[in-house]
Tab-separated table of C-alpha atoms and ligand atoms in Angstrom:
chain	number	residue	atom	x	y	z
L	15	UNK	CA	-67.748	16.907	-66.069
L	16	UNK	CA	-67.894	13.255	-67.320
L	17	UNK	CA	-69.121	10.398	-65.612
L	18	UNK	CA	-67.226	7.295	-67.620
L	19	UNK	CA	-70.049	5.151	-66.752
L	20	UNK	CA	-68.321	1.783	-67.756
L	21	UNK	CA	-65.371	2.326	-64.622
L	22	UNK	CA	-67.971	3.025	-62.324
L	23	UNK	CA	-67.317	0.288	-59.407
L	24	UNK	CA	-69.810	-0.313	-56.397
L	25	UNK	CA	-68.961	-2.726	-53.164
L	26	UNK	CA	-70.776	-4.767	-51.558
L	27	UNK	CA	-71.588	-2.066	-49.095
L	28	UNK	CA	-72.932	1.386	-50.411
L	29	UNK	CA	-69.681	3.192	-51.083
L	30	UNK	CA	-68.606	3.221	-54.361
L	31	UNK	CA	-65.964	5.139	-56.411
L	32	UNK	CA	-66.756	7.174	-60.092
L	33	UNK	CA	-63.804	8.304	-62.288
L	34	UNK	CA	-65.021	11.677	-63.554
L	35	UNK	CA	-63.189	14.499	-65.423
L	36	UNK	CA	-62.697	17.090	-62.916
L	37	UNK	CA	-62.194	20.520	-63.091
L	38	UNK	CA	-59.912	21.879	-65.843
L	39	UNK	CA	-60.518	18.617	-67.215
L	40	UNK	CA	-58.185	16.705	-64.820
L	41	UNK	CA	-58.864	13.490	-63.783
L	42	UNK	CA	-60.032	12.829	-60.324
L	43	UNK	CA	-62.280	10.573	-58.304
L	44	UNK	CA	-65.535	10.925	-56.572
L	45	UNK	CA	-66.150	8.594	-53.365
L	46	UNK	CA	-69.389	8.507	-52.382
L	47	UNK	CA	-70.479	6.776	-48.899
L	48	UNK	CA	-73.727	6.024	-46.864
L	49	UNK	CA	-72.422	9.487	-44.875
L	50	UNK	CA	-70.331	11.836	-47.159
L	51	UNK	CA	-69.151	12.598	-50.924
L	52	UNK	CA	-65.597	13.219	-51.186
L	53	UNK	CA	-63.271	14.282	-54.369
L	54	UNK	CA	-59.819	13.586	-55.275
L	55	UNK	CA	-57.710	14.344	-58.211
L	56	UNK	CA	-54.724	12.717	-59.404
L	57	UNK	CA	-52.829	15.574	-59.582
L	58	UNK	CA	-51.565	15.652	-55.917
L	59	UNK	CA	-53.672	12.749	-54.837
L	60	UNK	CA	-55.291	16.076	-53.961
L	61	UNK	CA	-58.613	16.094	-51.978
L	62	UNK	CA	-61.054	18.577	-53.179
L	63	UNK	CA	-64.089	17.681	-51.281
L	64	UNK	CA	-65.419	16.165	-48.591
L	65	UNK	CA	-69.134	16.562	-47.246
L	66	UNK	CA	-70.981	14.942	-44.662
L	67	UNK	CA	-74.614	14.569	-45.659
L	68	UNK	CA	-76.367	17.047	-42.619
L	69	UNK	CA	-72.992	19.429	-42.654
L	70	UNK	CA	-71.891	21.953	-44.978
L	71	UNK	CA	-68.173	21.258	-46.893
L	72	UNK	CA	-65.520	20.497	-44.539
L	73	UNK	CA	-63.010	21.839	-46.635
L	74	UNK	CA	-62.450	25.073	-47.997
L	75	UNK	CA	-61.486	25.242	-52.140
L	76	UNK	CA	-60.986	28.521	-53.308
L	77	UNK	CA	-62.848	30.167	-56.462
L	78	UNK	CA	-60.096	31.022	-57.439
L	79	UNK	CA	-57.903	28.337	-57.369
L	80	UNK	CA	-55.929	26.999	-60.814
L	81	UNK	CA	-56.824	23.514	-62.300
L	82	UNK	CA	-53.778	23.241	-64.582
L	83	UNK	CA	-51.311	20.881	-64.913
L	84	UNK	CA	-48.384	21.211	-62.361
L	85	UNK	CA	-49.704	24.270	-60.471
L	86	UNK	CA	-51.033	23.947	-57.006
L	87	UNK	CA	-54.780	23.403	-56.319
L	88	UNK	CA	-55.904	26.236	-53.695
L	89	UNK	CA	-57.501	24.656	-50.905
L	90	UNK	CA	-58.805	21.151	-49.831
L	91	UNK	CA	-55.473	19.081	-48.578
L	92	UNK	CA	-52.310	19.561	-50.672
L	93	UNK	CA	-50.008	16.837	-49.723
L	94	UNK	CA	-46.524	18.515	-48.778
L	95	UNK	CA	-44.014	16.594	-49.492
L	96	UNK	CA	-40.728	16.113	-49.143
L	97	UNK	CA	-40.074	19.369	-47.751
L	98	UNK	CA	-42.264	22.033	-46.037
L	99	UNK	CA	-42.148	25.618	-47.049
L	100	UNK	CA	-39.670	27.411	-49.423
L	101	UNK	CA	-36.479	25.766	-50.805
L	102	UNK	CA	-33.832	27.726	-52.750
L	103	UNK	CA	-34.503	27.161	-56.467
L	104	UNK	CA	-37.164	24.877	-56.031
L	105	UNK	CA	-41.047	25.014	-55.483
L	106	UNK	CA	-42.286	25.558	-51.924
L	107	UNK	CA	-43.538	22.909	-50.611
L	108	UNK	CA	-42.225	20.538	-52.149
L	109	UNK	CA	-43.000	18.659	-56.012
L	110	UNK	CA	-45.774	15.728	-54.660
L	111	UNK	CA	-48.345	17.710	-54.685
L	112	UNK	CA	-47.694	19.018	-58.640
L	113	UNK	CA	-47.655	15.620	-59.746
L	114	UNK	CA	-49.895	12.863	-60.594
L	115	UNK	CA	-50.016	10.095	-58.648
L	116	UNK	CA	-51.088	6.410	-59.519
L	117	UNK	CA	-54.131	5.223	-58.706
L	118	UNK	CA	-53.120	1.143	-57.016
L	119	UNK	CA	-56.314	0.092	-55.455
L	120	UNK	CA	-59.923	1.315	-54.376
L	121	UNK	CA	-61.818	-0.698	-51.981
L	122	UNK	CA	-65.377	-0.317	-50.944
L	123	UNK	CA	-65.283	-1.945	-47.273
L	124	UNK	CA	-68.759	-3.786	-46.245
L	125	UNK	CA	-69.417	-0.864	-43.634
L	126	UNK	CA	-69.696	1.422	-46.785
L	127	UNK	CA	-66.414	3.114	-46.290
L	128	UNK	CA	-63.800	3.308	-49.002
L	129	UNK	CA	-60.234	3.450	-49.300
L	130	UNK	CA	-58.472	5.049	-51.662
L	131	UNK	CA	-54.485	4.303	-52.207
L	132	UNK	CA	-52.209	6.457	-54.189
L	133	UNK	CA	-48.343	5.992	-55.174
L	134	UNK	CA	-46.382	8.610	-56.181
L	135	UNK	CA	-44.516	7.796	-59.012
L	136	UNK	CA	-40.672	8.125	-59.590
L	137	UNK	CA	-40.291	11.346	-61.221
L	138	UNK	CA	-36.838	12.872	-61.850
L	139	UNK	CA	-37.643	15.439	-58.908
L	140	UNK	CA	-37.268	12.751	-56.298
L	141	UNK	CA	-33.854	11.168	-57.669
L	142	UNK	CA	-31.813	13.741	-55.919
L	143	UNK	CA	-33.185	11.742	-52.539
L	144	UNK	CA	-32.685	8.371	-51.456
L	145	UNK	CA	-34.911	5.515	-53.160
L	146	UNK	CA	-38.184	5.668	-50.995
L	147	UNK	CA	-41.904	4.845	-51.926
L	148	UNK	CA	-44.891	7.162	-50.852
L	149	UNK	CA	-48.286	6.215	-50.381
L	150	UNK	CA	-51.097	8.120	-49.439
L	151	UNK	CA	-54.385	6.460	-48.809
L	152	UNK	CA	-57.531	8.181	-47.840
L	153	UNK	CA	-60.810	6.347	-46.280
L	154	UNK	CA	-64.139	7.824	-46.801
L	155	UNK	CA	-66.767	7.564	-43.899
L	156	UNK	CA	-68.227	9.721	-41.843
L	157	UNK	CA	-64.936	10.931	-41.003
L	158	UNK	CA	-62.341	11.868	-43.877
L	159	UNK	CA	-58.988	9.443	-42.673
L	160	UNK	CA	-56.016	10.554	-44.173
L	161	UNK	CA	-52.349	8.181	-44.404
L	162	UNK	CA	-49.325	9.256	-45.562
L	163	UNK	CA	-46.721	6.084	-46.040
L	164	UNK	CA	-43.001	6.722	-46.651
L	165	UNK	CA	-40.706	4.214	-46.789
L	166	UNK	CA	-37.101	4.283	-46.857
L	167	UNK	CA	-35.477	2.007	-49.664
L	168	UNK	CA	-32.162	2.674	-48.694
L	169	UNK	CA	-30.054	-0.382	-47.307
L	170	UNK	CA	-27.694	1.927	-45.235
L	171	UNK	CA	-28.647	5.521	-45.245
L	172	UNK	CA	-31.194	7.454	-43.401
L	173	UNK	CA	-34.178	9.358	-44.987
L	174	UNK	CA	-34.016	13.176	-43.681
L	175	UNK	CA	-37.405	15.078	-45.237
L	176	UNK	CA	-40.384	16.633	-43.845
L	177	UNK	CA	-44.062	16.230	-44.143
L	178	UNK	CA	-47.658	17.587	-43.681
L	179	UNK	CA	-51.162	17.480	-44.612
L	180	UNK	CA	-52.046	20.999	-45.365
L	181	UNK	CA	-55.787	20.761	-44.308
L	182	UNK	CA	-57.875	24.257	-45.729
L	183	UNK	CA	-61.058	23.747	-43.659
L	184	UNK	CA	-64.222	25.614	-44.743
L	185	UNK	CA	-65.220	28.323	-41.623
L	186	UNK	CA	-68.544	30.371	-41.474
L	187	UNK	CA	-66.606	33.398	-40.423
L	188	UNK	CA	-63.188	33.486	-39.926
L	189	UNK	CA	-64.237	36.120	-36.863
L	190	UNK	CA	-66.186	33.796	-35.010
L	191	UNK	CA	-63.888	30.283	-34.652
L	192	UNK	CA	-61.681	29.712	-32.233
L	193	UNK	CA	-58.609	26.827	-32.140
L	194	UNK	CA	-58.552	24.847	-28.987
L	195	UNK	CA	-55.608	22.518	-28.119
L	196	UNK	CA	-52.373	24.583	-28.933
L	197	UNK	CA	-52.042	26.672	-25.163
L	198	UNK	CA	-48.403	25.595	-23.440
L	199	UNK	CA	-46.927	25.228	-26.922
L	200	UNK	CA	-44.087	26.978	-28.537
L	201	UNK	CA	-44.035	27.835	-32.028
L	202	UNK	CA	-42.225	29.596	-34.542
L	203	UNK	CA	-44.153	33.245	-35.945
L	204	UNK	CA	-43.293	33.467	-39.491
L	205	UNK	CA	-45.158	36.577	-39.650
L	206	UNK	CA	-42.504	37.778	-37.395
L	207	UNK	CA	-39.111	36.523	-38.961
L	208	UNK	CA	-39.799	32.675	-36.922
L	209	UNK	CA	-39.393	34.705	-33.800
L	210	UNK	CA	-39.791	31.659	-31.335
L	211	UNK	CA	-43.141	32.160	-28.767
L	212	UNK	CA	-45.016	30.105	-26.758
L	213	UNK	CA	-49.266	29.975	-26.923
L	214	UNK	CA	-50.404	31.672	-24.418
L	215	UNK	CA	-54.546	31.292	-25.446
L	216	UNK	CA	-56.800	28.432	-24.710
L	217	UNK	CA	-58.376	29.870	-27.442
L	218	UNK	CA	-57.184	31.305	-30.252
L	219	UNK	CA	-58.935	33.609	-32.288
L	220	UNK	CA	-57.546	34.758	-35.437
L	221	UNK	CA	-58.041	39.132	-35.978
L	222	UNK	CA	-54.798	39.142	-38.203
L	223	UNK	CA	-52.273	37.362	-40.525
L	224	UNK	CA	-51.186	34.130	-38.764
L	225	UNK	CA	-48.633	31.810	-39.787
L	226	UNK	CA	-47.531	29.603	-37.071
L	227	UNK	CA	-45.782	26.611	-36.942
L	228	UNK	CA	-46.018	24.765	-33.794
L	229	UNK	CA	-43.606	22.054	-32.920
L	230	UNK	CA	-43.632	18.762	-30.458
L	231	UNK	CA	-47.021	18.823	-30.706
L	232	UNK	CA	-48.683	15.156	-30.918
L	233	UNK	CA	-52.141	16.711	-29.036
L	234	UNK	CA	-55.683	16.813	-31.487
L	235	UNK	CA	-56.556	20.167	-32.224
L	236	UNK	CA	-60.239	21.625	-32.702
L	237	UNK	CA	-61.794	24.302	-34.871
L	238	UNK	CA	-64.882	25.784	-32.713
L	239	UNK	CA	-67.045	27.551	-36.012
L	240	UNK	CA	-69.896	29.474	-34.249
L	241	UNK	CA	-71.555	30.718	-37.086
L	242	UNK	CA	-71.533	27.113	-38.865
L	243	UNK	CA	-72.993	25.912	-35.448
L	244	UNK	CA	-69.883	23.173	-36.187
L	245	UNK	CA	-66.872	21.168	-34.086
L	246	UNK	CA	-64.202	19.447	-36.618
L	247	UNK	CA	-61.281	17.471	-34.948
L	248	UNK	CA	-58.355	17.046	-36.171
L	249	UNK	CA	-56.821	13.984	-34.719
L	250	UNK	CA	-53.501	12.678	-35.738
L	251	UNK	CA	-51.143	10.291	-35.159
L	252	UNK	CA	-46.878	10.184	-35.818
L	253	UNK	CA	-47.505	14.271	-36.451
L	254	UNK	CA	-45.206	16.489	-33.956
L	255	UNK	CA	-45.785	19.892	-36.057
L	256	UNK	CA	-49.463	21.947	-36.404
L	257	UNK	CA	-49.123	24.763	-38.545
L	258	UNK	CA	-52.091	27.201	-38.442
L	259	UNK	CA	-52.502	29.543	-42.004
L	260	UNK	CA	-54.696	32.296	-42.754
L	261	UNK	CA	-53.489	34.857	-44.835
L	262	UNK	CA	-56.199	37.574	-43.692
L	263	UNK	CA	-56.283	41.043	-46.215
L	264	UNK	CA	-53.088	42.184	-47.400
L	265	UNK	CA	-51.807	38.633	-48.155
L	266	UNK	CA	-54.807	37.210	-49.594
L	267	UNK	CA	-54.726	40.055	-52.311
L	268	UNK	CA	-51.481	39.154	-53.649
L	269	UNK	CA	-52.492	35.912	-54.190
L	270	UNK	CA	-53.781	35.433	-57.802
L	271	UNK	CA	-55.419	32.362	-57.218
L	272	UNK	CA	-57.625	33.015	-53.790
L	273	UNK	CA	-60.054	35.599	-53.525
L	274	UNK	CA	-59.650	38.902	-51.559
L	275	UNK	CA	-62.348	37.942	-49.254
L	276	UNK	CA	-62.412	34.062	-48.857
L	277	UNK	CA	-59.872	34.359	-46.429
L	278	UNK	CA	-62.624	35.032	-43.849
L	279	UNK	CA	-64.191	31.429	-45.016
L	280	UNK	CA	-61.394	29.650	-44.415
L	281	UNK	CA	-58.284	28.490	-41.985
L	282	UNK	CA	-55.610	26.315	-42.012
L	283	UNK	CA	-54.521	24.003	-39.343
L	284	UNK	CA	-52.003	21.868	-40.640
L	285	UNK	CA	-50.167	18.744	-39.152
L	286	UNK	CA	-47.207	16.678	-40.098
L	287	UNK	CA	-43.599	16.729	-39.103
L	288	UNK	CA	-41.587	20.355	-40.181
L	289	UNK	CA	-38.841	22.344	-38.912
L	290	UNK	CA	-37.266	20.748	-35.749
L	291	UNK	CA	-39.408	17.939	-36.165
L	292	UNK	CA	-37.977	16.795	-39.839
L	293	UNK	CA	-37.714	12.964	-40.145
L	294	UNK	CA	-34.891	10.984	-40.587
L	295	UNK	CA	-35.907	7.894	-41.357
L	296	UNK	CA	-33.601	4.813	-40.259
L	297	UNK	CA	-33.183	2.567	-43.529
L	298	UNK	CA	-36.013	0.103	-44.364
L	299	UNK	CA	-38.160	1.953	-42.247
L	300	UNK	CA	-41.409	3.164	-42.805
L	301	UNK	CA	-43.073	6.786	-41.605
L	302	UNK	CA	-46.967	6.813	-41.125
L	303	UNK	CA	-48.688	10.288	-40.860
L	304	UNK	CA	-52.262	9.622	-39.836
L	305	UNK	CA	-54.819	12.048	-39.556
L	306	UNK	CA	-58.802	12.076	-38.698
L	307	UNK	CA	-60.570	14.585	-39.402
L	308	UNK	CA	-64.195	14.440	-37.614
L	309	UNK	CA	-67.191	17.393	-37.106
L	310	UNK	CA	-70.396	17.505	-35.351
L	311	UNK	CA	-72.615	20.004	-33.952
L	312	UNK	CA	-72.178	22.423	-31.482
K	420	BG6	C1	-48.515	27.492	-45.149
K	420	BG6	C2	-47.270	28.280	-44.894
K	420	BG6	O1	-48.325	26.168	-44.751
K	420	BG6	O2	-48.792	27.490	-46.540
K	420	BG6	C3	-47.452	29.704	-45.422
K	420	BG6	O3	-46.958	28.289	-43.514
K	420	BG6	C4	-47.823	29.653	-46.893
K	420	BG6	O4	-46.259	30.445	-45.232
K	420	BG6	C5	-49.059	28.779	-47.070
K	420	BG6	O5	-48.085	30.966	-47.343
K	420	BG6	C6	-49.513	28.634	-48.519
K	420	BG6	O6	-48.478	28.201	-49.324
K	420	BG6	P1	-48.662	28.062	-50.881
K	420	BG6	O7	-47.324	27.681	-51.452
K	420	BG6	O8	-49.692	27.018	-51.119
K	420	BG6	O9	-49.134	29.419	-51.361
């Protein structure tokens, strides 16, 4: 890795911001705050890393993962965008997080947080949708903030596309967490063909594949990790869908860029707007996915 000394910016508070090649040699950033060092690459305005001082990772990265040009970084937060999940002929997920985004502005604030704003540019991918601007800006702390802008440019026509902030958060052992914060809520079970259900647990443990997506869900969510002696909360804001991922044995072997093991260091819970809960965006309007991610101790 590189440090490029000369681009190296500090505030007037202690966060500052170092332009470093990454891995794979890709470009990315490295915040570093009073509380917490955090990564991002500009492929995906992708966050790699983030660390509280006292606290192991927050989020998980695989070994295994690919650092190549237009192939999807395993773990930390892919942004998914503007659709969710598999589309015919097209990559799932959607093409923002395969591309680069721009870099507009970095601010160290005088409280020693920094913000981080990305645009994604206008690639050909996106022409087949209405003219709209995304921004995604991410604030450093002792929390990891998260803001996904979109704003519809059209004059006339509504903005129909679907969202989320696909959170991989590091776990001591996959067998010990439970996931408060979902009970009373129906979802779809893609491990089951979307067969609609409703969660019946308070607090749900994970002993299998699960791939859930809940819907109308606005409520914060929280990983109990008893073998990291760890809380994170996942607050969010303008989010209706949680998705919770973890592709336990079978699932995590067919995947050539995640370990067969790491999926017992690791689980998903996902929020943004999917499914049922697609926007449509009235034009001129703007969407604002929010999400703050906090931990502490037991
Ligand atoms: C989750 C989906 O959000 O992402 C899963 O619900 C999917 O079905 C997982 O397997 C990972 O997707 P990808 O494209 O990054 O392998």
């Amino acid at each position: 890795m590189r440090n490029n000394e000369n681009e190296e910016k500090s505030g007037s508070g202690a966060g500052r911001v170092a332009f470093l090649d990454g891995r794979g040699e890709m470009p990315m950033l490295q915040v570093i705050t009073p509380w917490s060092t955090s990564e991002i690459y500009l492929q995906g305005a992708h966050v790699t890393h983030f660390k509280k001082k006292d606290e192991p990772p927050l989020l998980f990265l695989s070994q295994c993962s690919r650092f190549e040009e237009g192939q999807p970084i395993r773990g930390g937060i892919p942004v998914v965008f503007p659709w969710f999940g598999p589309r015919e002929g097209l990559n799932q997920h959607g093409f923002a997080r395969l591309k680069n985004w721009e870099l507009k502005e970095f601010a160290p604030a005088s409280d020693g947080s920094v913000s981080v704003r990305f645009r994604l540019p206008d690639y050909p991918e996106a022409s087949t949708f209405l003219p709209f601007t995304a921004d995604y800006i991410v604030t450093v702390s002792n929390i990891l903030k998260l803001e996904l802008v979109v704003t519809n440019k059209s004059e006339t026509e509504e903005f129909v596309f679907e969202n989320c902030l696909h959170t991989y958060f590091e776990v001591g052992d996959i067998n010990k967490i439970f996931i408060s914060g979902l009970k009373g809520v129906r979802y779809l079970d893609k491990v089951e063909n979307f067969l609609e259900k409703t969660e019946t647990e308070e607090m749900l443990r994970i002993r299998s594949e699960v791939d859930r997506i809940y819907l109308n869900t606005a409520d914060p969510v929280e990983i109990v990790d008893q073998s990291l002696n760890r809380k994170i909360r996942i607050e969010k804001q303008a989010s209706l869908s949680t998705v919770v991922w973890n592709p336990w044995i079978a699932k995590a072997q067919q995947m050539p860029d995640f370990g067969n093991e790491e999926f017992e260091r690791m689980v998903c819970v996902e929020s943004g707007n999917v499914a049922a809960n697609q926007i449509r965006l009235p034009p001129k309007e703007s969407s604002h996915l929010t999400l703050m991610l906090s931990s502490g101790k037991l």
